Short mmCIF file of C-alpha atoms in Angstrom, two decimals:
data_model
loop_
_atom_site.label_atom_id
_atom_site.label_comp_id
_atom_site.label_asym_id
_atom_site.label_seq_id
_atom_site.Cartn_x
_atom_site.Cartn_y
_atom_site.Cartn_z
CA UNK A 1 -15.70 -4.28 -21.03
CA UNK A 2 -18.89 -4.28 -18.71
CA UNK A 3 -21.32 -7.33 -19.30
CA UNK A 4 -24.67 -8.35 -18.09
CA UNK A 5 -23.07 -9.89 -14.96
CA UNK A 6 -21.24 -7.17 -13.98
CA UNK A 7 -22.24 -6.16 -10.23
CA UNK A 8 -22.13 -2.42 -8.68
CA UNK A 9 -19.42 -2.09 -6.28
CA UNK A 10 -19.67 0.80 -4.00
CA UNK A 11 -16.60 1.11 -2.04
CA UNK A 12 -16.27 3.48 1.22
CA UNK A 13 -12.95 5.06 1.98
CA UNK A 14 -12.29 7.92 4.87
CA UNK A 15 -9.16 9.82 4.28
CA UNK A 16 -7.02 9.04 7.32
CA UNK A 17 -3.70 8.99 5.30
CA UNK A 18 -3.75 9.99 1.90
CA UNK A 19 -1.10 7.73 0.79
CA UNK A 20 -2.41 4.69 2.56
CA UNK A 21 -6.16 4.16 2.87
CA UNK A 22 -7.09 5.99 -0.33
CA UNK A 23 -4.19 4.34 -2.20
CA UNK A 24 -5.49 0.93 -1.33
CA UNK A 25 -9.28 1.78 -2.04
CA UNK A 26 -8.15 3.53 -5.56
CA UNK A 27 -6.33 0.25 -6.44
CA UNK A 28 -9.23 -1.64 -5.64
CA UNK A 29 -11.65 0.97 -7.41
CA UNK A 30 -9.74 0.77 -10.60
CA UNK A 31 -8.76 -3.16 -10.75
CA UNK A 32 -12.40 -3.86 -10.44
CA UNK A 33 -13.62 -1.53 -12.96
CA UNK A 34 -10.92 -2.76 -15.30
CA UNK A 35 -12.28 -6.42 -14.74
CA UNK A 36 -15.75 -4.83 -16.42
CA UNK A 37 -17.51 -4.18 -12.84
CA UNK A 38 -19.52 -1.07 -12.22
CA UNK A 39 -17.79 1.13 -9.31
CA UNK A 40 -18.62 3.73 -7.27
CA UNK A 41 -15.92 5.41 -4.82
CA UNK A 42 -17.21 7.21 -1.82
CA UNK A 43 -14.63 9.68 -0.27
CA UNK A 44 -14.62 12.41 2.16
CA UNK A 45 -11.27 14.17 0.68
CA UNK A 46 -10.31 13.39 -3.03
CA UNK A 47 -7.55 15.52 -2.56
CA UNK A 48 -4.65 13.48 -3.62
CA UNK A 49 -6.24 11.41 -6.27
CA UNK A 50 -5.17 14.94 -7.87
CA UNK A 51 -1.68 13.84 -8.39
CA UNK A 52 -1.76 10.10 -7.61
CA UNK A 53 -4.50 9.22 -10.15
CA UNK A 54 -4.84 12.52 -12.31
CA UNK A 55 -6.35 11.12 -15.63
CA UNK A 56 -8.94 8.77 -12.97
CA UNK A 57 -10.71 5.85 -14.96
CA UNK A 58 -13.66 5.81 -16.80
CA UNK A 59 -15.47 2.66 -15.10
CA UNK A 60 -14.61 4.49 -11.50
CA UNK A 61 -17.11 7.54 -10.57
CA UNK A 62 -15.50 9.38 -7.51
CA UNK A 63 -18.25 10.33 -5.18
CA UNK A 64 -17.72 12.98 -2.20
CA UNK A 65 -19.06 11.50 0.56
CA UNK A 66 -19.70 15.14 2.43
CA UNK A 67 -21.78 16.51 -0.39
CA UNK A 68 -25.48 15.99 0.27
CA UNK A 69 -26.68 16.37 -3.43
CA UNK A 70 -24.24 13.20 -3.97
CA UNK A 71 -25.93 11.24 -1.16
CA UNK A 72 -29.55 12.14 -2.25
CA UNK A 73 -28.76 11.04 -6.09
CA UNK A 74 -27.12 7.67 -4.80
CA UNK A 75 -30.02 6.26 -2.47
CA UNK A 76 -32.51 7.61 -5.79
CA UNK A 77 -30.88 5.01 -7.64
CA UNK A 78 -30.74 1.24 -7.37
CA UNK A 79 -28.96 -0.20 -4.37
CA UNK A 80 -25.32 -1.88 -5.16
CA UNK A 81 -24.82 -5.04 -5.37
CA UNK A 82 -21.87 -5.20 -3.13
CA UNK A 83 -20.84 -2.90 -0.20
CA UNK A 84 -17.32 -2.68 0.90
CA UNK A 85 -16.34 -0.75 3.69
CA UNK A 86 -12.71 0.63 3.85
CA UNK A 87 -11.09 -0.05 7.44
CA UNK A 88 -14.48 -0.19 9.01
CA UNK A 89 -14.98 3.70 8.11
CA UNK A 90 -19.02 3.20 8.81
CA UNK A 91 -20.61 3.92 5.29
CA UNK A 92 -23.36 6.53 5.16
CA UNK A 93 -26.34 5.47 6.99
CA UNK A 94 -28.66 6.46 4.05
CA UNK A 95 -26.98 4.28 1.62
CA UNK A 96 -26.81 1.35 3.73
CA UNK A 97 -30.33 1.60 4.31
CA UNK A 98 -31.22 1.31 0.82
CA UNK A 99 -28.78 -1.28 0.49
CA UNK A 100 -30.91 -3.04 3.18
CA UNK A 101 -34.12 -3.17 0.98
CA UNK A 102 -32.21 -5.18 -1.78
CA UNK A 103 -32.15 -9.26 -1.08
CA UNK A 104 -28.92 -11.43 -1.63
CA UNK A 105 -26.53 -8.24 -1.19
CA UNK A 106 -22.92 -8.55 -0.05
CA UNK A 107 -21.26 -6.17 2.58
CA UNK A 108 -17.80 -6.64 3.12
CA UNK A 109 -15.46 -4.91 5.75
CA UNK A 110 -12.00 -4.86 4.36
CA UNK A 111 -9.48 -4.42 6.71
CA UNK A 112 -6.14 -3.73 7.48
CA UNK A 113 -2.99 -5.88 6.16
CA UNK A 114 -1.23 -7.73 9.10
CA UNK A 115 0.65 -11.29 9.27
CA UNK A 116 -0.35 -12.00 12.58
CA UNK A 117 -2.03 -15.26 13.59
CA UNK A 118 -5.80 -13.53 13.98
CA UNK A 119 -5.92 -12.68 10.20
CA UNK A 120 -6.31 -16.31 9.02
CA UNK A 121 -8.69 -16.76 12.15
CA UNK A 122 -11.13 -14.04 11.19
CA UNK A 123 -10.98 -13.96 7.48
CA UNK A 124 -14.58 -14.47 6.12
CA UNK A 125 -16.04 -14.65 9.66
CA UNK A 126 -19.51 -13.04 9.65
CA UNK A 127 -20.11 -9.76 11.68
CA UNK A 128 -24.17 -9.47 12.22
CA UNK A 129 -25.60 -5.99 12.23
CA UNK A 130 -27.77 -5.26 15.40
CA UNK A 131 -28.26 -1.49 15.51
CA UNK A 132 -29.13 1.38 12.53
CA UNK A 133 -30.22 0.95 8.97
CA UNK A 134 -28.32 -2.22 8.29
CA UNK A 135 -29.38 -4.10 11.25
CA UNK A 136 -30.18 -7.40 10.15
CA UNK A 137 -27.65 -7.57 7.75
CA UNK A 138 -24.44 -9.26 7.81
CA UNK A 139 -21.01 -7.70 7.34
CA UNK A 140 -18.44 -10.19 6.39
CA UNK A 141 -14.33 -9.82 7.54
CA UNK A 142 -12.02 -9.61 4.32
CA UNK A 143 -8.55 -9.64 5.46
CA UNK A 144 -5.48 -9.02 3.15
CA UNK A 145 -2.97 -11.18 3.77
CA UNK A 146 0.69 -13.26 2.89
CA UNK A 147 -0.75 -16.68 2.97
CA UNK A 148 -3.27 -18.83 1.05
CA UNK A 149 -5.30 -18.93 4.28
CA UNK A 150 -6.43 -15.20 3.68
CA UNK A 151 -7.60 -12.34 1.31
CA UNK A 152 -4.41 -12.10 -0.65
CA UNK A 153 -2.62 -8.70 -1.83
CA UNK A 154 -3.59 -6.34 -4.75
CA UNK A 155 -1.78 -7.30 -7.94
CA UNK A 156 -2.79 -6.32 -11.63
CA UNK A 157 -2.89 -9.05 -13.97
CA UNK A 158 0.13 -7.62 -16.16
CA UNK A 159 2.06 -6.34 -13.40
CA UNK A 160 5.10 -8.97 -13.57
CA UNK A 161 5.11 -8.37 -17.56
CA UNK A 162 5.37 -4.52 -17.22
CA UNK A 163 8.03 -5.03 -14.16
CA UNK A 164 10.06 -7.19 -16.66
CA UNK A 165 9.83 -4.44 -19.62
CA UNK A 166 10.81 -1.95 -17.32
CA UNK A 167 13.85 0.45 -17.94
CA UNK A 168 15.48 2.31 -15.30
CA UNK A 169 18.06 4.15 -17.23
CA UNK A 170 15.05 5.51 -19.66
CA UNK A 171 12.96 6.06 -16.54
CA UNK A 172 15.37 8.20 -14.53
CA UNK A 173 16.58 9.90 -17.59
CA UNK A 174 12.76 10.99 -18.38
CA UNK A 175 12.22 12.06 -15.06
CA UNK A 176 15.61 14.00 -15.21
CA UNK A 177 16.83 12.20 -12.42
CA UNK A 178 20.80 12.46 -12.46
CA UNK A 179 22.27 8.81 -12.12
CA UNK A 180 25.63 7.29 -12.62
CA UNK A 181 26.39 4.09 -12.90
CA UNK A 182 28.03 3.23 -10.28
CA UNK A 183 25.86 4.95 -8.03
CA UNK A 184 23.49 2.74 -5.80
CA UNK A 185 19.90 3.94 -5.79
CA UNK A 186 17.74 3.96 -2.95
CA UNK A 187 13.95 5.26 -2.53
CA UNK A 188 12.99 7.06 0.82
CA UNK A 189 9.08 6.74 1.76
CA UNK A 190 8.69 7.37 5.43
CA UNK A 191 7.28 9.06 8.46
CA UNK A 192 10.23 10.52 10.37
CA UNK A 193 12.25 7.17 11.78
CA UNK A 194 14.41 7.80 14.48
CA UNK A 195 16.90 6.41 12.59
CA UNK A 196 16.98 8.60 9.76
CA UNK A 197 20.19 10.43 10.25
CA UNK A 198 22.06 7.46 11.21
CA UNK A 199 20.93 6.33 7.63
CA UNK A 200 22.26 9.41 6.19
CA UNK A 201 25.40 9.15 7.72
CA UNK A 202 25.70 5.56 6.72
CA UNK A 203 25.30 6.36 3.24
CA UNK A 204 27.36 8.85 3.04
CA UNK A 205 30.54 7.41 4.56
CA UNK A 206 30.19 4.12 2.57
CA UNK A 207 32.79 3.83 -0.32
CA UNK A 208 30.28 2.96 -2.85
CA UNK A 209 28.34 5.97 -4.57
CA UNK A 210 24.88 6.27 -3.25
CA UNK A 211 21.94 8.08 -4.53
CA UNK A 212 19.12 8.86 -2.27
CA UNK A 213 15.34 9.26 -4.21
CA UNK A 214 13.00 10.97 -1.72
CA UNK A 215 9.71 11.10 -1.80
CA UNK A 216 7.60 14.63 -1.23
CA UNK A 217 5.95 14.92 1.65
CA UNK A 218 6.86 13.90 5.39
CA UNK A 219 9.79 12.12 3.93
CA UNK A 220 11.51 15.01 2.09
CA UNK A 221 10.21 17.30 5.22
CA UNK A 222 12.15 14.88 7.62
CA UNK A 223 15.34 14.54 5.01
CA UNK A 224 15.50 18.60 4.43
CA UNK A 225 15.17 19.22 8.18
CA UNK A 226 18.29 17.28 8.93
CA UNK A 227 20.14 18.94 6.26
CA UNK A 228 19.23 22.18 7.87
CA UNK A 229 21.18 20.71 11.38
CA UNK A 230 23.78 18.68 9.28
CA UNK A 231 24.41 20.55 5.88
CA UNK A 232 27.49 18.81 4.80
CA UNK A 233 25.62 15.17 4.30
CA UNK A 234 23.98 16.84 0.68
CA UNK A 235 26.46 16.49 -1.52
CA UNK A 236 29.56 15.56 0.48
CA UNK A 237 31.06 12.06 0.59
CA UNK A 238 29.22 9.16 -1.03
CA UNK A 239 25.51 10.64 -0.59
CA UNK A 240 23.47 12.42 -3.35
CA UNK A 241 19.83 13.02 -2.55
CA UNK A 242 17.16 13.55 -5.20
CA UNK A 243 13.74 15.28 -4.42
CA UNK A 244 10.90 13.93 -6.19
CA UNK A 245 7.58 15.61 -7.10
CA UNK A 246 4.26 13.53 -5.74
CA UNK A 247 4.27 10.42 -7.82
CA UNK A 248 1.24 8.65 -9.43
CA UNK A 249 0.62 5.17 -8.57
CA UNK A 250 2.40 3.74 -11.55
CA UNK A 251 5.54 5.97 -11.29
CA UNK A 252 5.39 4.96 -7.77
CA UNK A 253 5.79 1.34 -8.86
CA UNK A 254 8.69 2.52 -11.07
CA UNK A 255 10.32 4.42 -8.25
CA UNK A 256 10.78 0.97 -6.24
CA UNK A 257 11.66 -0.57 -9.55
CA UNK A 258 14.28 1.25 -10.60
CA UNK A 259 16.07 1.73 -6.82
CA UNK A 260 18.26 -1.44 -5.24
CA UNK A 261 16.75 -0.87 -2.17
CA UNK A 262 13.53 1.01 -1.06
CA UNK A 263 11.99 2.55 2.16
CA UNK A 264 8.32 2.32 2.33
CA UNK A 265 5.55 3.00 4.97
CA UNK A 266 1.99 2.08 5.95
CA UNK A 267 0.32 -0.52 3.96
CA UNK A 268 -0.19 0.10 0.34
CA UNK A 269 3.77 0.86 -0.28
CA UNK A 270 4.60 -2.04 1.39
CA UNK A 271 2.70 -4.43 -1.14
CA UNK A 272 4.08 -2.50 -3.60
CA UNK A 273 7.75 -3.07 -2.67
CA UNK A 274 7.00 -6.62 -2.45
CA UNK A 275 6.09 -7.23 -6.05
CA UNK A 276 9.34 -4.68 -6.81
CA UNK A 277 11.22 -7.63 -5.72
CA UNK A 278 14.29 -5.40 -4.67
CA UNK A 279 15.35 -5.77 -0.80
CA UNK A 280 12.75 -3.57 1.48
CA UNK A 281 12.70 -1.87 4.81
CA UNK A 282 8.91 -1.06 6.22
CA UNK A 283 8.18 1.60 8.49
CA UNK A 284 5.24 0.50 10.71
CA UNK A 285 2.96 2.65 11.40
CA UNK A 286 3.49 3.15 15.18
CA UNK A 287 0.78 2.81 17.98
CA UNK A 288 0.90 4.09 21.61
CA UNK A 289 0.50 0.80 22.96
CA UNK A 290 3.56 -0.41 21.15
CA UNK A 291 1.12 -3.11 19.34
CA UNK A 292 3.00 -2.02 15.68
CA UNK A 293 6.09 -4.35 17.67
CA UNK A 294 4.28 -7.78 17.59
CA UNK A 295 2.59 -6.81 14.49
CA UNK A 296 6.32 -6.21 12.53
CA UNK A 297 7.74 -9.22 14.18
CA UNK A 298 4.70 -11.45 12.73
CA UNK A 299 5.65 -10.02 9.42
CA UNK A 300 9.39 -10.53 9.52
CA UNK A 301 8.67 -13.95 10.69
CA UNK A 302 6.73 -14.00 7.49
CA UNK A 303 9.15 -13.05 5.35
CA UNK A 304 11.97 -15.17 6.67
CA UNK A 305 14.45 -12.12 7.28
CA UNK A 306 17.79 -13.01 8.07
CA UNK A 307 19.24 -11.41 11.32
CA UNK A 308 20.44 -8.11 9.62
CA UNK A 309 17.59 -7.25 8.19
CA UNK A 310 15.57 -7.91 11.55
CA UNK A 311 17.55 -5.64 13.18
CA UNK A 312 17.72 -3.39 10.53
CA UNK A 313 14.07 -3.05 11.15
CA UNK A 314 14.38 -2.91 14.47
CA UNK A 315 16.36 -0.09 14.67
CA UNK A 316 14.43 1.58 12.00
CA UNK A 317 11.80 1.32 13.53
CA UNK A 318 13.20 2.87 16.92
CA UNK A 319 12.58 -0.25 18.94
CA UNK A 320 15.52 -0.15 21.92
CA UNK A 321 18.24 1.89 21.07
CA UNK A 322 20.06 -0.05 18.91
CA UNK A 323 22.51 1.50 16.25
CA UNK A 324 21.57 1.31 12.86
CA UNK A 325 23.34 -1.32 10.87
CA UNK A 326 24.90 -1.19 7.52
CA UNK A 327 21.93 -1.29 4.67
CA UNK A 328 22.43 -4.77 2.65
CA UNK A 329 21.77 -4.50 -1.05
CA UNK A 330 22.33 -7.81 -2.61
CA UNK A 331 22.90 -11.34 -0.83
CA UNK A 332 20.38 -12.64 1.91
CA UNK A 333 18.43 -9.49 1.71
CA UNK A 334 17.87 -9.70 -1.92
CA UNK A 335 17.21 -13.66 -1.62
CA UNK A 336 14.74 -12.95 0.88
CA UNK A 337 12.99 -10.40 -1.20
CA UNK A 338 12.67 -12.56 -4.27
CA UNK A 339 11.51 -15.34 -1.94
CA UNK A 340 8.55 -13.58 -0.56
CA UNK A 341 7.59 -12.01 -3.62
CA UNK A 342 7.51 -15.81 -5.43
CA UNK A 343 5.52 -17.05 -2.84
CA UNK A 344 3.08 -14.34 -3.07
CA UNK A 345 2.90 -14.81 -7.26
CA UNK A 346 2.10 -18.52 -6.43
CA UNK A 347 -1.08 -17.19 -4.27
CA UNK A 348 -4.56 -15.49 -6.03
CA UNK A 349 -4.57 -11.67 -5.63
CA UNK A 350 -7.02 -9.87 -3.26
CA UNK A 351 -9.22 -9.08 -6.43
CA UNK A 352 -9.88 -12.64 -7.49
CA UNK A 353 -10.15 -13.85 -4.17
CA UNK A 354 -12.70 -11.20 -3.37
CA UNK A 355 -15.14 -11.59 -6.28
CA UNK A 356 -15.16 -15.05 -5.40
CA UNK A 357 -16.13 -14.36 -1.99
CA UNK A 358 -18.84 -12.39 -2.58
CA UNK A 359 -20.32 -14.44 -5.19
CA UNK A 360 -20.24 -16.92 -2.62
CA UNK A 361 -21.92 -15.15 0.16
CA UNK A 362 -24.50 -13.18 -2.00
#
């Protein structure tokens, strides 16, 4: 419910990875709207919202960034109170010009997630604008993160309550996913990891049966390509494979909650896997200069990853030529995941911190 104290938030997002940037910006928009804020989500490609959030949200207006009529309509309306620039995407100059006419505004550059030390140093710092229609204004860096000196992570107020009520057997049955009680469940949301063939072989050779739940898109394509070259992997030994359709954001959470081990990629799914509280493996987005090595190791340091979990991450992400070790679904890996979640739950979530930040800087 909107109140007289609610603000107009304009969130800008350029789609680079439909499952990442858009996923974060949609969660941000939806959670703000649920708290009574007025939200417009500006996006250059909203295609993925068709399966990610097919019902939309009454409090979120989705605007096609590339539609000239939408820009004209926005410029004709009062300027927003808050401008969120998702991941340095350079909002439309027409709207920035309108925004610059209003005193007491807040321009936030929502940055990428990292556990590296620079995040705590740069979080909240000003960035004066010297060129273009926004000249004279000041952006503020807002860094999500894993410590109390950062902006925190997106988390709905009722998330842990919903997590505690979740019944995985009922969810699997409703989605017609076959599951035997003696099967371990593993989710796979990935790019094309170098060690994927090794993982399938490990699971197939294990004494305990495993059902691999493969998400639609690149993960499914990567597994199917390997099945084509090694068809005996599927339906043989201890490994069974189920291919999933594209999932809504709530159902993606349910997938993570249902599984004993989650393979995730990018940013949005990493955060959701942390809230799930199960062992997880993160495939970090690769960079040409290998900067992702330092980023991954910084996160593993924060996580307090035991040696076996660190070794698995390095092999999964193609660091060197180490063979993929046996994945673990209990013991130290599970304890590490639950400890990480407890530490994060003790901190304010991103929306709480962002609203306070905006109020202070406006």
